[in-house]
CSV table of C-alpha atoms in Angstrom, one decimal:
chain,number,residue,atom,x,y,z
A,1,MET,CA,-64.4,20.2,-128.3
A,2,ARG,CA,-61.9,20.1,-126.2
A,3,ILE,CA,-59.4,17.4,-124.7
A,4,ARG,CA,-60.3,18.0,-121.1
A,5,ASP,CA,-63.7,16.3,-122.8
A,6,ILE,CA,-61.6,13.0,-124.3
A,7,LEU,CA,-59.9,12.9,-121.0
A,8,ARG,CA,-63.3,13.9,-118.4
A,9,ARG,CA,-64.7,11.2,-120.0
A,10,LYS,CA,-61.7,8.3,-120.2
A,11,GLY,CA,-59.5,9.6,-117.3
A,12,GLY,CA,-56.7,11.2,-117.3
A,13,ALA,CA,-54.3,7.6,-115.7
A,14,VAL,CA,-50.9,7.6,-117.9
A,15,ALA,CA,-48.9,4.7,-118.0
A,16,THR,CA,-45.6,5.7,-117.2
A,17,VAL,CA,-42.0,3.9,-117.8
A,18,ARG,CA,-38.4,5.7,-115.6
A,19,PRO,CA,-35.9,6.0,-118.8
A,20,GLU,CA,-33.7,3.2,-117.2
A,21,ALA,CA,-36.5,0.8,-117.5
A,22,THR,CA,-35.6,-2.0,-119.9
A,23,VAL,CA,-37.8,-3.3,-122.6
A,24,ARG,CA,-38.9,-5.9,-121.3
A,25,GLN,CA,-40.7,-4.8,-118.3
A,26,LEU,CA,-41.8,-1.7,-121.0
A,27,LEU,CA,-43.7,-5.1,-122.6
A,28,ALA,CA,-45.0,-5.9,-119.1
A,29,VAL,CA,-46.8,-2.7,-119.1
A,30,LEU,CA,-48.4,-2.2,-121.9
A,31,ALA,CA,-50.0,-5.9,-122.0
A,32,GLU,CA,-51.1,-5.6,-118.3
A,33,HIS,CA,-52.7,-2.1,-119.1
A,34,ASN,CA,-53.5,-3.2,-122.6
A,35,ILE,CA,-52.5,0.3,-124.2
A,36,GLY,CA,-50.2,0.5,-127.5
A,37,ALA,CA,-48.0,3.0,-126.4
A,38,VAL,CA,-46.5,4.7,-122.7
A,39,VAL,CA,-44.6,8.3,-121.9
A,40,VAL,CA,-41.2,8.0,-120.6
A,41,SER,CA,-40.7,9.9,-117.4
A,42,PRO,CA,-37.6,9.4,-115.0
A,43,ASP,CA,-41.1,10.9,-112.4
A,44,GLY,CA,-44.2,10.6,-113.8
A,45,ALA,CA,-45.4,14.1,-114.6
A,46,SER,CA,-42.4,15.4,-117.0
A,47,ILE,CA,-41.7,14.1,-120.8
A,48,ALA,CA,-38.7,12.5,-121.8
A,49,GLY,CA,-40.4,10.1,-124.6
A,50,ILE,CA,-42.7,8.0,-126.0
A,51,VAL,CA,-42.9,4.1,-127.1
A,52,SER,CA,-45.1,2.6,-128.4
A,53,GLU,CA,-45.0,-1.2,-129.3
A,54,ARG,CA,-44.7,-0.4,-132.8
A,55,ASP,CA,-41.3,0.9,-131.2
A,56,VAL,CA,-40.0,-2.4,-130.2
A,57,VAL,CA,-41.2,-4.6,-133.0
A,58,ARG,CA,-39.4,-2.5,-135.3
A,59,ARG,CA,-36.0,-2.2,-133.3
A,60,MET,CA,-37.1,-6.4,-132.0
A,61,HIS,CA,-36.7,-6.4,-136.1
A,62,GLU,CA,-33.1,-4.9,-136.3
A,63,ARG,CA,-31.0,-5.7,-133.7
A,64,GLY,CA,-32.8,-8.7,-132.2
A,65,ALA,CA,-33.8,-10.5,-128.4
A,66,ALA,CA,-30.4,-8.9,-126.7
A,67,LEU,CA,-32.7,-5.2,-127.3
A,68,LEU,CA,-35.1,-6.6,-124.3
A,69,ASP,CA,-32.4,-6.0,-121.7
A,70,ARG,CA,-31.4,-2.7,-123.2
A,71,PRO,CA,-33.1,0.6,-121.7
A,72,VAL,CA,-36.3,1.4,-122.8
A,73,SER,CA,-34.7,5.5,-123.6
A,74,ASP,CA,-32.5,2.9,-126.2
A,75,ILE,CA,-35.6,3.0,-128.6
A,76,MET,CA,-37.8,6.0,-127.2
A,77,THR,CA,-38.7,8.8,-129.6
A,78,ALA,CA,-37.4,11.7,-127.7
A,79,GLU,CA,-39.3,14.3,-129.6
A,80,VAL,CA,-42.7,14.1,-128.1
A,81,ARG,CA,-45.3,16.3,-130.0
A,82,SER,CA,-48.1,17.3,-127.0
A,83,CYS,CA,-51.4,19.6,-125.9
A,84,GLY,CA,-53.3,20.8,-123.4
A,85,PRO,CA,-56.7,19.8,-121.8
A,86,ALA,CA,-58.4,23.5,-123.8
A,87,ASP,CA,-56.7,22.4,-127.4
A,88,LYS,CA,-59.5,21.1,-130.7
A,89,VAL,CA,-60.1,18.1,-130.7
A,90,GLU,CA,-59.8,19.0,-134.2
A,91,ASP,CA,-56.6,20.5,-134.0
A,92,LEU,CA,-55.1,17.3,-132.3
A,93,ARG,CA,-57.0,15.3,-135.6
A,94,ARG,CA,-55.1,17.7,-137.5
A,95,THR,CA,-52.3,16.8,-136.8
A,96,MET,CA,-52.5,13.5,-136.0
A,97,THR,CA,-53.4,12.8,-138.9
A,98,GLU,CA,-50.0,15.3,-140.9
A,99,HIS,CA,-47.5,12.8,-138.8
A,100,ARG,CA,-49.3,10.0,-138.0
A,101,ILE,CA,-49.2,9.9,-134.5
A,102,ARG,CA,-51.6,7.5,-132.6
A,103,HIS,CA,-50.9,8.8,-129.1
A,104,VAL,CA,-50.5,12.2,-127.2
A,105,PRO,CA,-49.7,13.5,-124.5
A,106,VAL,CA,-51.5,15.9,-122.7
A,107,LEU,CA,-49.9,18.7,-120.6
A,108,GLU,CA,-51.5,21.0,-118.1
A,109,ASP,CA,-48.4,23.6,-116.5
A,110,GLY,CA,-46.0,21.9,-118.2
A,111,ARG,CA,-47.2,18.3,-116.4
A,112,LEU,CA,-48.3,14.9,-117.5
A,113,THR,CA,-52.1,14.8,-116.9
A,114,GLY,CA,-53.7,12.6,-120.0
A,115,ILE,CA,-52.9,11.3,-123.1
A,116,VAL,CA,-55.1,10.9,-125.9
A,117,SER,CA,-55.0,8.2,-128.9
A,118,ILE,CA,-56.7,8.0,-132.1
A,119,GLY,CA,-59.0,6.0,-130.8
A,120,ASP,CA,-60.1,8.2,-128.6
A,121,VAL,CA,-60.6,11.1,-131.7
A,122,VAL,CA,-62.3,9.3,-133.4
A,123,LYS,CA,-64.6,8.4,-130.8
A,124,SER,CA,-65.3,12.0,-130.2
A,125,ALA,CA,-66.7,12.5,-133.6
A,126,ILE,CA,-68.4,10.0,-134.2
A,127,ASP,CA,-70.1,10.5,-130.5
A,128,GLU,CA,-70.5,14.4,-132.5
A,129,LEU,CA,-72.1,13.3,-135.5
A,130,GLN,CA,-74.3,11.0,-133.3
A,131,SER,CA,-75.5,14.2,-131.7
A,132,GLU,CA,-75.3,16.3,-134.5
A,133,ARG,CA,-77.8,13.9,-135.9
A,134,GLU,CA,-80.2,12.9,-132.4
A,135,HIS,CA,-80.6,17.2,-133.3
A,136,LEU,CA,-81.9,17.3,-136.0
A,137,VAL,CA,-83.7,14.0,-135.8
A,138,ASP,CA,-85.7,15.3,-133.6
A,139,TYR,CA,-86.1,19.1,-135.2
A,140,ILE,CA,-86.9,17.9,-138.4
A,141,GLN,CA,-90.0,15.6,-136.4
A,142,ASN,CA,-90.9,18.3,-135.0
A,143,VAL,CA,-91.0,20.8,-137.7
A,144,PRO,CA,-94.7,21.9,-137.9
């Protein structure tokens, strides 16, 4: 299975915020879309960073409520691992596990075309196992 298969099922919409948006504005986007991470992008197509609920919680613990009025660029992760639509889901699963990453932006020709979460990856694995199970049951039931 490829990343494009996941995006085909879930769509390519990606919530983004500009680097100068405040953490308060970031929280509004997370709540509005019921998501755990947002790509930080100056133009909606390129990636400046990524920021998650965890980033907010950890920095809030360190810096207090004043963080809410600081720019997202203060707390984002600037080194973002990304993948492409043709990449294998199995490879992404390994990367996400090894590096403890929950959200990976998808780039095609240098442009943001989607985002894949660990939940998407787990769901694809479950779907593959279910499909294999159905094929095996069908095979066993039809053996002469």
